Every structure is written in structure tokens, then in C-alpha cells.
Amino acid sequence: MKILTEHIDVPNIDTIDVFMKHGGYSAVQKALKKMTPDEVTEEVKKSGLRGRGGAGFPVGMKWSFLAKPEGVPRYLVCNADESEPGTFKDHYLMWKSPHTLIEGMIVSSFALGANTSYIYVRGELMYVINILEKAIQEAYDKGLLGKNILGSGYDLDLFVQPGGGAYICGEETALLESLEGKRGNPRNKPPFPAVKGLWQCPTVVNNVESIAATSWIVNNGGDAYAAIGVGRSTGTKLISASGHIKKPGVYEIPLGITVEDFIYSDEWCGGIREGHKLKAVVAGGSSVPILPAELILTTAAGEKRLMTYESLSDGGFATGTMLGSGGFVVMDETACIVHNTLTFAKFYHHESCGQCSPCREGTGWMDKVLNRIEHGQGRKEDIDLLVDVAKKIEGNTICPLGDAASWPVAAAIRHFRDEFEWHIEHPELATKPGAVFMRKGASWTK
């Protein structure tokens, strides 16, 4: 079942004529001519669509929080500042099928009563920005944007804004600051963007994939979308699959397939590269807890782990993880967990905006301590020191970057503590090129 990528391989699907030949913009026709904004919102609520940027908050409920004071403009802002290491699905969708997002922007803006909307794109992706701007002009030329769209009386102007070049600009309030021309620092909440967002006006910030899915929901109904998936994990999900698998790429999966099927089926990742074994997976982008092979394939209770919000988080952080943004990074037995954790820690240290002391100082300390463990100068007490620093960052910052920095370190030590100890106790072995710890009896040990 494909909703967002059904026609993605059709030649020239990035042009509006080809997109419309395959049913494109039918949702705009239906929403603007046959539905009220509240009816569109109601269908999105019924669909159970959850935010695909990482938090998984219900999209329809988020829309319903939007303040609607008389005479005050409202805004829809698409968060296309996809910068989470291991995640590249929004980039793929905008590059291959820009009109899928633009159609969703029109439908969603109509539902929210927004007459000006923005797509905030990661600044490094200038070629994607050019693709979007060309597609937006095509939509204006067809009367799908601008004044009195399709004679409906509804007006919408849509702009693309290059991002500020920092990971923190993907946090919704930092994004709004950047969009206003300021440094991308997160804001204290409340007030939330639904009350005071862009230019202090009511604003909804949604992810690319979330907005793109609304067109299908308008065309087919919220109940049809909710019928796909399992429980509260409805619809399909784009997964960016990378690492030691045979077929890396972006896959649209129906939520509810097993993790084992996703990794080993020829329809998806095709299995671990020849001659190697699964060691660990980061299931939802660099910020979510890493899990070893035995816990990513089955829960602690022995049940098959599913590609859903609920199943992946089963067991909490003790034995579970998160679906997050769908950045699915697979590691075989050649991967060094200490080295991988250091790589993530360096990223978050570099990307901390510096507003909050726990994040500004803590990410630097974790980077420094991991660096000495990785390079053979670790101390016995360093492992507990890392755990302590991670705890002091988590939950003590304005935005979730602090959590995102602490969770990977805490999880790596939780599940691979013996690997950290081996680095400290055997620096002469651990610092040899390509050296990797092999846990005795582990499924991945050769």
C-alpha cells in the first residue's frame, strides 16, 4: 500500500501536467469546492495521522489547538529542515514529487484558514528549493495558488524559505525565529505556536510527510486511512533505511509490518550485507535509543517487534526505542558502538545552540569523555560519568536537543556497556584500525 510514493517513479512526475494526469490536485478540487475547513480537519482527525517529524503527535488534534481570534492572520509552516542524521525521506519526497507536498500545503492551509504559508527547507538543499519554487510557479499558473483559487474565494500564497544551516532550526520555535530573520534559538513554551507563533500570530508547524498525507485523506476519507496500520499507528510511513543492509533507500511501509520483515524481506531492505550478522539498529534517527539485535527483532516479552509507534517503544527506554523520524540505521558486527556513539555526540555538541547550560556544557563533556575512551585514554570511572552527565542534560533544556543528545549515549552504555569497558581495559587492542569488540555468545559474534 503506497500513498505518498505511488507515482514517484513516473517520468516527469515533478511537473504539474504529469502530476495532474495521475490524479494530482484532485484533493484541492474536493476540499475547496465540496468541503468546509472544519470538515477537512475532521477527516484528518478521524485518520489518526500522527506527526511524521518525530514526536508522533496527532495532526488533527494539533490543528484543533490553533487559536482563531478575529482579524488575526494564521500561518501554516512546513518543517522541511530535515537534519537528523540517518533521516532523508522528506528530502526524497520533495526532490522526486514536489507537487505532493504543495497539494498537501493547499489543503492543510485551507483547513486552518491560513492565507500565507511557508515551506522552510534545509539550507544545504538548494537544488530542492529550486525544484519546489518551479513547482509552486506551475501551481500559480494553473490557478491553484494565489487569489480566488479555482473560483472558490479562497486565497493562498506559498513561499519557500532556505533554512539557517543549523540542526536546531528543525525545532519548531527555533524555526519560527529563523523564519522571522533572527538567530534560530528555541523559544520558551508556553505560549505555544498555536497561540503565538510566526510574527506572534497563531501558527501550525507540521512536517513534510504529515502535510503530504492530508491530500490522500481528503480524497479517500479519514476512515480509509485509519484502516491501514495497527491500533494508533495508522497509515503508511516513509522510512530512510541505511547502514549495513543490501538495499538502502527510502521505503513507504504500511505501519504494522514486523521489524524482521522490514530488515530481511526483499521487498524492503533485503537483509544484512553478505557474510555479516545484525548487531544493532538505531530505529528512528540518531536521537533515539540504539537497540541490540535481540531487542529490535523482539520485545523483552518475546513478541515480534512491529514497525509502529507503540511496538518500538514497548519496554520504555529500558528495552525499547522510538519510531522517531523513521531514520533506520542498521549495523552489523563490524560496527563499533563506542565510535558510533562518539560520532553522534560530536554532532550534538556542534549543533547545540548554547542557550541552556546543561546542553551547552554537557554535550561538550560527553564528546570529550567519549573521545578519550575511543582513543585509548579512557578511565574506569568514565562510563558512569557519561551516564551521570546524560541524566543531568535530559529534561533540563528549553528544547528537545538536550534529550536528543543524552538518549543515544545512555542507551549505548545500557546495552553495550561491556564494549565501553573493553575499550578502557584494552586500549592497545581497541585502538587498532578496524578493531571491534566481540561479545561472547552474542548472536552477532563470529
Tab-separated table of C-alpha atoms in Angstrom:
chain	number	residue	atom	x	y	z
A	1	MET	CA	0.000	0.000	0.000
A	2	LYS	CA	1.540	3.268	-1.144
A	3	ILE	CA	0.031	6.673	-0.517
A	4	LEU	CA	2.849	9.176	-0.983
A	5	THR	CA	5.096	7.278	-3.385
A	6	GLU	CA	2.575	5.510	-5.617
A	7	HIS	CA	3.593	7.533	-8.688
A	8	ILE	CA	7.050	8.638	-7.591
A	9	ASP	CA	8.840	6.704	-10.346
A	10	VAL	CA	6.607	8.004	-13.164
A	11	PRO	CA	8.792	10.002	-15.593
A	12	ASN	CA	8.373	13.776	-15.119
A	13	ILE	CA	6.045	13.385	-12.100
A	14	ASP	CA	7.738	16.547	-10.795
A	15	THR	CA	5.879	18.539	-13.485
A	16	ILE	CA	2.317	19.663	-12.812
A	17	ASP	CA	0.837	18.276	-16.043
A	18	VAL	CA	2.085	14.742	-15.395
A	19	PHE	CA	1.175	15.017	-11.695
A	20	MET	CA	-2.400	16.036	-12.592
A	21	LYS	CA	-2.712	13.196	-15.131
A	22	HIS	CA	-2.179	10.838	-12.218
A	23	GLY	CA	-4.862	12.410	-10.050
A	24	GLY	CA	-2.820	15.227	-8.598
A	25	TYR	CA	-4.673	18.238	-7.119
A	26	SER	CA	-7.989	16.354	-7.004
A	27	ALA	CA	-7.883	16.849	-3.216
A	28	VAL	CA	-7.680	20.618	-3.727
A	29	GLN	CA	-10.728	20.462	-6.022
A	30	LYS	CA	-12.666	18.424	-3.462
A	31	ALA	CA	-11.644	20.362	-0.359
A	32	LEU	CA	-12.167	23.868	-1.738
A	33	LYS	CA	-15.384	23.152	-3.677
A	34	LYS	CA	-17.165	20.476	-1.627
A	35	MET	CA	-15.893	20.718	1.948
A	36	THR	CA	-15.632	23.262	4.717
A	37	PRO	CA	-12.348	23.810	6.591
A	38	ASP	CA	-13.828	22.090	9.653
A	39	GLU	CA	-14.816	19.066	7.556
A	40	VAL	CA	-11.214	18.729	6.291
A	41	THR	CA	-9.933	18.935	9.863
A	42	GLU	CA	-12.456	16.342	10.976
A	43	GLU	CA	-11.285	13.867	8.315
A	44	VAL	CA	-7.656	14.366	9.379
A	45	LYS	CA	-8.690	13.740	12.984
A	46	LYS	CA	-10.534	10.559	12.014
A	47	SER	CA	-7.496	9.340	10.074
A	48	GLY	CA	-5.378	9.140	13.203
A	49	LEU	CA	-2.465	10.653	11.240
A	50	ARG	CA	0.394	11.366	13.628
A	51	GLY	CA	3.192	13.857	13.076
A	52	ARG	CA	5.884	12.225	10.980
A	53	GLY	CA	8.703	14.514	12.068
A	54	GLY	CA	9.496	12.507	15.178
A	55	ALA	CA	7.136	13.380	18.021
A	56	GLY	CA	4.163	11.441	16.664
A	57	PHE	CA	1.566	13.909	17.985
A	58	PRO	CA	-1.870	13.577	16.274
A	59	VAL	CA	-2.016	16.073	13.405
A	60	GLY	CA	-5.770	16.743	13.574
A	61	MET	CA	-5.576	17.431	17.306
A	62	LYS	CA	-2.684	19.834	16.756
A	63	TRP	CA	-4.775	21.674	14.178
A	64	SER	CA	-7.687	21.912	16.606
A	65	PHE	CA	-5.472	23.788	19.108
A	66	LEU	CA	-4.976	26.670	16.661
A	67	ALA	CA	-6.267	29.928	18.096
A	68	LYS	CA	-8.669	31.771	15.804
A	69	PRO	CA	-9.035	35.363	17.027
A	70	GLU	CA	-10.925	37.646	14.640
A	71	GLY	CA	-8.796	39.747	12.306
A	72	VAL	CA	-5.507	38.000	13.177
A	73	PRO	CA	-3.729	36.098	10.381
A	74	ARG	CA	-2.894	32.427	10.846
A	75	TYR	CA	0.024	30.608	9.300
A	76	LEU	CA	0.942	27.098	8.254
A	77	VAL	CA	4.670	26.412	8.240
A	78	CYS	CA	6.043	23.212	6.761
A	79	ASN	CA	9.108	21.987	8.613
A	80	ALA	CA	11.342	20.691	5.802
A	81	ASP	CA	14.565	21.337	7.729
A	82	GLU	CA	15.293	17.614	7.846
A	83	SER	CA	18.707	17.408	9.528
A	84	GLU	CA	18.548	14.351	11.804
A	85	PRO	CA	21.464	12.048	10.951
A	86	GLY	CA	20.071	8.932	9.293
A	87	THR	CA	16.883	10.639	8.052
A	88	PHE	CA	16.415	11.673	4.421
A	89	LYS	CA	12.822	10.787	3.489
A	90	ASP	CA	11.428	14.353	3.263
A	91	HIS	CA	14.323	15.332	1.050
A	92	TYR	CA	13.472	12.383	-1.244
A	93	LEU	CA	9.765	13.261	-1.435
A	94	MET	CA	10.353	16.948	-2.222
A	95	TRP	CA	13.024	16.124	-4.800
A	96	LYS	CA	11.040	13.446	-6.645
A	97	SER	CA	7.448	14.680	-6.266
A	98	PRO	CA	7.256	18.323	-5.134
A	99	HIS	CA	3.580	18.693	-6.070
A	100	THR	CA	2.651	16.018	-3.494
A	101	LEU	CA	3.776	18.433	-0.789
A	102	ILE	CA	2.324	21.540	-2.464
A	103	GLU	CA	-1.094	19.913	-2.818
A	104	GLY	CA	-0.983	18.987	0.871
A	105	MET	CA	0.021	22.552	1.746
A	106	ILE	CA	-3.022	23.959	-0.053
A	107	VAL	CA	-5.460	21.519	1.545
A	108	SER	CA	-3.963	21.968	5.022
A	109	SER	CA	-3.782	25.772	4.743
A	110	PHE	CA	-7.455	25.819	3.707
A	111	ALA	CA	-8.398	23.733	6.747
A	112	LEU	CA	-6.509	26.081	9.069
A	113	GLY	CA	-7.711	29.308	7.476
A	114	ALA	CA	-4.164	30.349	6.555
A	115	ASN	CA	-3.744	32.671	3.580
A	116	THR	CA	0.062	32.737	3.706
A	117	SER	CA	2.131	29.610	4.204
A	118	TYR	CA	5.804	28.710	4.165
A	119	ILE	CA	7.987	25.712	3.409
A	120	TYR	CA	11.189	26.024	5.460
A	121	VAL	CA	13.777	23.834	3.710
A	122	ARG	CA	17.186	22.784	4.972
A	123	GLY	CA	19.521	25.421	3.565
A	124	GLU	CA	22.043	22.972	2.115
A	125	LEU	CA	19.378	21.566	-0.227
A	126	MET	CA	19.392	24.466	-2.671
A	127	TYR	CA	18.573	22.231	-5.628
A	128	VAL	CA	15.447	21.006	-3.808
A	129	ILE	CA	14.498	24.615	-3.095
A	130	ASN	CA	14.775	25.328	-6.827
A	131	ILE	CA	12.585	22.303	-7.612
A	132	LEU	CA	9.935	23.482	-5.151
A	133	GLU	CA	9.966	27.062	-6.445
A	134	LYS	CA	9.494	25.839	-10.024
A	135	ALA	CA	6.609	23.604	-8.925
A	136	ILE	CA	4.990	26.436	-6.941
A	137	GLN	CA	5.112	28.694	-10.010
A	138	GLU	CA	3.410	25.938	-12.030
A	139	ALA	CA	0.660	25.802	-9.383
A	140	TYR	CA	0.201	29.592	-9.597
A	141	ASP	CA	-0.023	29.339	-13.391
A	142	LYS	CA	-2.803	26.729	-13.075
A	143	GLY	CA	-4.775	28.874	-10.631
A	144	LEU	CA	-4.070	26.505	-7.733
A	145	LEU	CA	-2.304	29.205	-5.720
A	146	GLY	CA	-2.912	32.941	-5.440
A	147	LYS	CA	-6.221	34.787	-5.372
A	148	ASN	CA	-9.592	33.034	-5.588
A	149	ILE	CA	-8.199	29.522	-6.106
A	150	LEU	CA	-10.363	27.586	-8.590
A	151	GLY	CA	-13.098	30.226	-8.137
A	152	SER	CA	-13.597	29.158	-4.525
A	153	GLY	CA	-12.985	32.555	-2.988
A	154	TYR	CA	-10.020	31.144	-1.025
A	155	ASP	CA	-6.622	32.889	-1.338
A	156	LEU	CA	-3.246	31.352	-0.565
A	157	ASP	CA	0.312	32.496	-1.172
A	158	LEU	CA	3.046	29.924	-0.654
A	159	PHE	CA	6.729	30.721	-0.124
A	160	VAL	CA	9.894	28.646	0.172
A	161	GLN	CA	12.445	29.760	2.770
A	162	PRO	CA	16.021	28.368	2.814
A	163	GLY	CA	16.920	27.200	6.307
A	164	GLY	CA	19.543	28.762	8.574
A	165	GLY	CA	22.003	25.869	8.215
A	166	ALA	CA	21.706	24.503	11.751
A	167	TYR	CA	20.118	21.341	13.157
A	168	ILE	CA	18.406	23.386	15.864
A	169	CYS	CA	16.354	25.186	13.194
A	170	GLY	CA	14.348	21.973	12.877
A	171	GLU	CA	12.911	22.622	16.356
A	172	GLU	CA	9.622	24.368	15.653
A	173	THR	CA	10.129	27.547	17.679
A	174	ALA	CA	13.756	27.926	16.551
A	175	LEU	CA	12.455	27.514	13.016
A	176	LEU	CA	9.954	30.332	13.562
A	177	GLU	CA	12.716	32.580	14.931
A	178	SER	CA	14.840	31.818	11.873
A	179	LEU	CA	11.885	32.408	9.549
A	180	GLU	CA	11.463	35.847	11.127
A	181	GLY	CA	15.078	36.613	10.246
A	182	LYS	CA	16.554	36.066	13.685
A	183	ARG	CA	19.077	33.589	15.075
A	184	GLY	CA	17.434	30.161	15.315
A	185	ASN	CA	17.161	29.835	19.085
A	186	PRO	CA	14.259	27.854	20.609
A	187	ARG	CA	11.613	29.815	22.498
A	188	ASN	CA	10.297	29.087	25.950
A	189	LYS	CA	6.838	27.480	25.902
A	190	PRO	CA	4.105	28.466	26.668
A	191	PRO	CA	2.920	30.304	24.711
A	192	PHE	CA	2.835	27.574	22.095
A	193	PRO	CA	2.958	28.387	18.366
A	194	ALA	CA	-0.755	27.571	18.045
A	195	VAL	CA	-1.389	30.736	20.081
A	196	LYS	CA	1.692	32.863	19.370
A	197	GLY	CA	3.821	31.540	16.555
A	198	LEU	CA	5.122	33.273	13.458
A	199	TRP	CA	5.075	37.079	13.937
A	200	GLN	CA	3.248	36.349	17.249
A	201	CYS	CA	0.258	35.026	15.279
A	202	PRO	CA	-1.404	31.581	15.578
A	203	THR	CA	0.716	29.089	13.656
A	204	VAL	CA	0.793	25.376	12.944
A	205	VAL	CA	4.144	23.763	12.174
A	206	ASN	CA	3.922	20.348	10.517
A	207	ASN	CA	6.430	18.011	8.925
A	208	VAL	CA	6.630	17.431	5.123
A	209	GLU	CA	5.339	13.863	5.268
A	210	SER	CA	2.461	14.787	7.600
A	211	ILE	CA	1.248	17.564	5.303
A	212	ALA	CA	1.680	15.484	2.142
A	213	ALA	CA	-0.553	12.721	3.569
A	214	THR	CA	-3.546	15.048	4.003
A	215	SER	CA	-4.391	15.046	0.274
A	216	TRP	CA	-4.940	11.283	0.269
A	217	ILE	CA	-7.047	11.598	3.426
A	218	VAL	CA	-9.265	14.252	1.803
A	219	ASN	CA	-9.715	12.111	-1.321
A	220	ASN	CA	-10.328	8.806	0.433
A	221	GLY	CA	-11.621	9.775	3.857
A	222	GLY	CA	-10.139	9.564	7.319
A	223	ASP	CA	-11.639	6.137	7.973
A	224	ALA	CA	-9.854	4.635	4.944
A	225	TYR	CA	-6.519	5.976	6.216
A	226	ALA	CA	-7.203	4.721	9.725
A	227	ALA	CA	-7.924	1.253	8.313
A	228	ILE	CA	-4.245	0.976	7.333
A	229	GLY	CA	-1.853	0.107	10.134
A	230	VAL	CA	-2.285	-1.187	13.664
A	231	GLY	CA	-4.017	0.484	16.612
A	232	ARG	CA	-2.974	4.138	16.985
A	233	SER	CA	-0.254	3.731	14.355
A	234	THR	CA	-2.348	4.387	11.272
A	235	GLY	CA	-1.486	4.858	7.615
A	236	THR	CA	1.878	4.471	5.959
A	237	LYS	CA	5.305	5.758	6.959
A	238	LEU	CA	8.344	6.746	4.951
A	239	ILE	CA	11.456	5.071	6.316
A	240	SER	CA	15.010	6.148	5.438
A	241	ALA	CA	16.946	2.872	5.584
A	242	SER	CA	20.731	2.977	5.674
A	243	GLY	CA	23.766	1.157	7.017
A	244	HIS	CA	24.832	-2.460	6.566
A	245	ILE	CA	21.845	-3.650	4.534
A	246	LYS	CA	21.664	-4.907	0.966
A	247	LYS	CA	19.153	-2.318	-0.244
A	248	PRO	CA	19.451	1.085	1.423
A	249	GLY	CA	16.859	3.646	0.355
A	250	VAL	CA	13.555	5.326	1.193
A	251	TYR	CA	10.624	2.934	1.655
A	252	GLU	CA	6.943	3.638	2.222
A	253	ILE	CA	5.682	0.908	4.533
A	254	PRO	CA	2.239	0.219	5.980
A	255	LEU	CA	2.670	0.672	9.720
A	256	GLY	CA	2.414	-2.706	11.428
A	257	ILE	CA	4.838	-4.897	9.474
A	258	THR	CA	7.409	-6.645	11.639
A	259	VAL	CA	10.886	-5.175	12.051
A	260	GLU	CA	12.237	-8.553	10.950
A	261	ASP	CA	10.290	-8.358	7.682
A	262	PHE	CA	11.466	-4.817	7.085
A	263	ILE	CA	15.124	-5.760	7.522
A	264	TYR	CA	15.166	-9.150	5.810
A	265	SER	CA	12.399	-9.063	3.172
A	266	ASP	CA	13.445	-8.485	-0.443
A	267	GLU	CA	10.546	-6.004	-0.677
A	268	TRP	CA	12.348	-3.686	1.751
A	269	CYS	CA	15.984	-3.779	2.959
A	270	GLY	CA	16.861	-7.211	1.556
A	271	GLY	CA	18.751	-8.375	4.649
A	272	ILE	CA	22.180	-7.740	6.138
A	273	ARG	CA	25.051	-7.457	3.674
A	274	GLU	CA	26.520	-10.779	2.571
A	275	GLY	CA	28.532	-12.672	5.158
A	276	HIS	CA	27.605	-10.472	8.113
A	277	LYS	CA	25.172	-10.523	11.040
A	278	LEU	CA	22.824	-7.955	12.550
A	279	LYS	CA	24.309	-6.327	15.645
A	280	ALA	CA	22.229	-3.213	16.381
A	281	VAL	CA	19.702	-0.742	14.984
A	282	VAL	CA	19.002	2.935	15.506
A	283	ALA	CA	15.341	2.847	14.513
A	284	GLY	CA	14.201	6.461	14.335
A	285	GLY	CA	17.108	8.789	13.627
A	286	SER	CA	20.254	9.491	15.632
A	287	SER	CA	18.421	10.827	18.683
A	288	VAL	CA	16.519	7.641	19.594
A	289	PRO	CA	17.964	4.839	21.754
A	290	ILE	CA	20.021	2.199	19.962
A	291	LEU	CA	18.863	-1.412	20.428
A	292	PRO	CA	20.870	-4.636	20.066
A	293	ALA	CA	19.727	-7.273	17.574
A	294	GLU	CA	17.763	-9.364	20.072
A	295	LEU	CA	15.690	-6.380	21.276
A	296	ILE	CA	14.986	-4.770	17.909
A	297	LEU	CA	13.561	-8.005	16.456
A	298	THR	CA	11.502	-8.986	19.505
A	299	THR	CA	10.268	-7.199	22.597
A	300	ALA	CA	11.527	-8.150	26.058
A	301	ALA	CA	8.357	-10.259	26.379
A	302	GLY	CA	9.346	-12.250	23.290
A	303	GLU	CA	6.773	-10.809	20.898
A	304	LYS	CA	7.666	-9.809	17.352
A	305	ARG	CA	8.610	-6.120	17.298
A	306	LEU	CA	6.453	-4.155	14.828
A	307	MET	CA	7.172	-1.003	12.860
A	308	THR	CA	4.704	1.052	14.894
A	309	TYR	CA	4.980	3.828	17.453
A	310	GLU	CA	3.724	1.549	20.219
A	311	SER	CA	5.673	-1.628	19.494
A	312	LEU	CA	9.014	0.113	19.007
A	313	SER	CA	8.583	1.913	22.319
A	314	ASP	CA	7.429	-1.237	24.140
A	315	GLY	CA	9.534	-1.636	27.269
A	316	GLY	CA	10.278	2.073	27.567
A	317	PHE	CA	13.887	3.067	27.227
A	318	ALA	CA	14.975	0.034	29.266
A	319	THR	CA	14.309	-2.354	26.373
A	320	GLY	CA	12.570	-0.265	23.712
A	321	THR	CA	13.212	2.703	21.463
A	322	MET	CA	11.158	5.078	19.256
A	323	LEU	CA	9.894	5.264	15.669
A	324	GLY	CA	11.036	8.900	15.666
A	325	SER	CA	11.586	10.385	12.238
A	326	GLY	CA	11.993	6.964	10.592
A	327	GLY	CA	15.767	7.167	10.160
A	328	PHE	CA	16.504	3.426	10.317
A	329	VAL	CA	20.266	2.804	10.659
A	330	VAL	CA	21.343	-0.849	10.626
A	331	MET	CA	24.713	-2.019	11.973
A	332	ASP	CA	26.392	-5.388	11.572
A	333	GLU	CA	29.100	-6.927	13.755
A	334	THR	CA	31.813	-4.732	12.212
A	335	ALA	CA	30.283	-1.584	13.750
A	336	CYS	CA	31.970	-0.189	16.858
A	337	ILE	CA	29.307	1.150	19.221
A	338	VAL	CA	31.787	3.418	21.021
A	339	HIS	CA	32.860	5.012	17.755
A	340	ASN	CA	29.240	5.404	16.625
A	341	THR	CA	28.254	6.993	19.954
A	342	LEU	CA	31.180	9.401	19.702
A	343	THR	CA	30.082	10.392	16.184
A	344	PHE	CA	26.573	11.221	17.429
A	345	ALA	CA	27.936	13.067	20.465
A	346	LYS	CA	30.184	15.229	18.292
A	347	PHE	CA	27.192	16.119	16.128
A	348	TYR	CA	25.030	17.240	19.058
A	349	HIS	CA	27.924	19.125	20.663
A	350	HIS	CA	28.447	21.002	17.413
A	351	GLU	CA	24.726	21.690	16.925
A	352	SER	CA	23.843	22.858	20.468
A	353	CYS	CA	22.661	26.464	20.248
A	354	GLY	CA	24.251	27.175	23.650
A	355	GLN	CA	21.200	28.742	25.313
A	356	CYS	CA	20.890	26.146	28.099
A	357	SER	CA	23.887	25.315	30.315
A	358	PRO	CA	23.126	21.568	30.645
A	359	CYS	CA	23.142	21.184	26.857
A	360	ARG	CA	25.935	23.656	26.079
A	361	GLU	CA	28.324	22.203	28.681
A	362	GLY	CA	27.031	18.633	28.848
A	363	THR	CA	27.285	17.862	25.140
A	364	GLY	CA	30.881	19.086	25.219
A	365	TRP	CA	31.718	16.902	28.214
A	366	MET	CA	30.193	13.812	26.598
A	367	ASP	CA	32.124	14.495	23.406
A	368	LYS	CA	35.377	14.906	25.377
A	369	VAL	CA	34.941	11.782	27.540
A	370	LEU	CA	33.878	9.598	24.607
A	371	ASN	CA	36.787	10.894	22.601
A	372	ARG	CA	39.311	9.741	25.189
A	373	ILE	CA	37.651	6.317	25.546
A	374	GLU	CA	37.685	5.853	21.772
A	375	HIS	CA	41.358	6.837	21.561
A	376	GLY	CA	42.671	4.593	24.331
A	377	GLN	CA	42.818	7.103	27.177
A	378	GLY	CA	39.603	6.189	28.941
A	379	ARG	CA	39.347	5.870	32.726
A	380	LYS	CA	37.369	3.287	34.635
A	381	GLU	CA	35.037	5.930	36.075
A	382	ASP	CA	34.304	7.472	32.664
A	383	ILE	CA	31.360	5.192	31.876
A	384	ASP	CA	29.414	6.190	34.984
A	385	LEU	CA	30.439	9.793	34.397
A	386	LEU	CA	28.823	9.663	30.939
A	387	VAL	CA	25.632	8.213	32.421
A	388	ASP	CA	25.570	10.969	35.029
A	389	VAL	CA	26.121	13.770	32.509
A	390	ALA	CA	23.391	12.355	30.232
A	391	LYS	CA	20.951	12.317	33.169
A	392	LYS	CA	21.745	15.923	34.015
A	393	ILE	CA	21.036	17.064	30.437
A	394	GLU	CA	17.815	15.094	29.908
A	395	GLY	CA	14.692	17.116	30.635
A	396	ASN	CA	16.619	20.201	31.700
A	397	THR	CA	16.693	22.223	28.484
A	398	ILE	CA	14.294	24.527	26.658
A	399	CYS	CA	14.088	22.308	23.586
A	400	PRO	CA	14.450	18.562	22.908
A	401	LEU	CA	18.031	18.839	21.610
A	402	GLY	CA	19.304	18.077	25.101
A	403	ASP	CA	17.248	14.885	25.231
A	404	ALA	CA	18.358	14.007	21.699
A	405	ALA	CA	21.991	14.312	22.773
A	406	SER	CA	21.661	12.336	26.004
A	407	TRP	CA	19.495	9.400	24.898
A	408	PRO	CA	21.967	7.842	22.407
A	409	VAL	CA	24.788	7.911	24.982
A	410	ALA	CA	22.673	6.468	27.792
A	411	ALA	CA	21.250	3.733	25.541
A	412	ALA	CA	24.624	2.736	24.107
A	413	ILE	CA	26.005	2.234	27.618
A	414	ARG	CA	22.820	0.477	28.767
A	415	HIS	CA	23.024	-2.165	26.033
A	416	PHE	CA	26.750	-2.256	25.204
A	417	ARG	CA	28.492	-1.411	28.489
A	418	ASP	CA	30.913	-4.319	28.046
A	419	GLU	CA	32.076	-2.755	24.779
A	420	PHE	CA	32.912	0.516	26.547
A	421	GLU	CA	34.714	-1.426	29.301
A	422	TRP	CA	36.741	-3.330	26.697
A	423	HIS	CA	37.884	-0.034	25.168
A	424	ILE	CA	39.065	1.198	28.575
A	425	GLU	CA	40.643	-2.057	29.747
A	426	HIS	CA	42.308	-2.983	26.441
A	427	PRO	CA	43.320	0.280	24.763
A	428	GLU	CA	46.138	-1.471	22.898
A	429	LEU	CA	43.543	-3.663	21.134
A	430	ALA	CA	40.694	-1.158	20.858
A	431	THR	CA	42.786	1.470	19.071
A	432	LYS	CA	43.961	-0.869	16.323
A	433	PRO	CA	42.452	0.063	12.934
A	434	GLY	CA	39.185	-1.826	12.418
A	435	ALA	CA	39.241	-3.375	15.911
A	436	VAL	CA	35.776	-4.254	17.223
A	437	PHE	CA	34.708	-5.889	20.469
A	438	MET	CA	33.020	-9.293	20.073
A	439	ARG	CA	30.668	-10.197	22.910
A	440	LYS	CA	30.934	-13.860	23.823
A	441	GLY	CA	27.709	-15.683	22.996
A	442	ALA	CA	26.035	-12.782	21.220
A	443	SER	CA	24.047	-13.558	18.079
A	444	TRP	CA	26.292	-11.273	16.032
A	445	THR	CA	29.643	-12.603	17.301
A	446	LYS	CA	31.582	-14.651	14.767
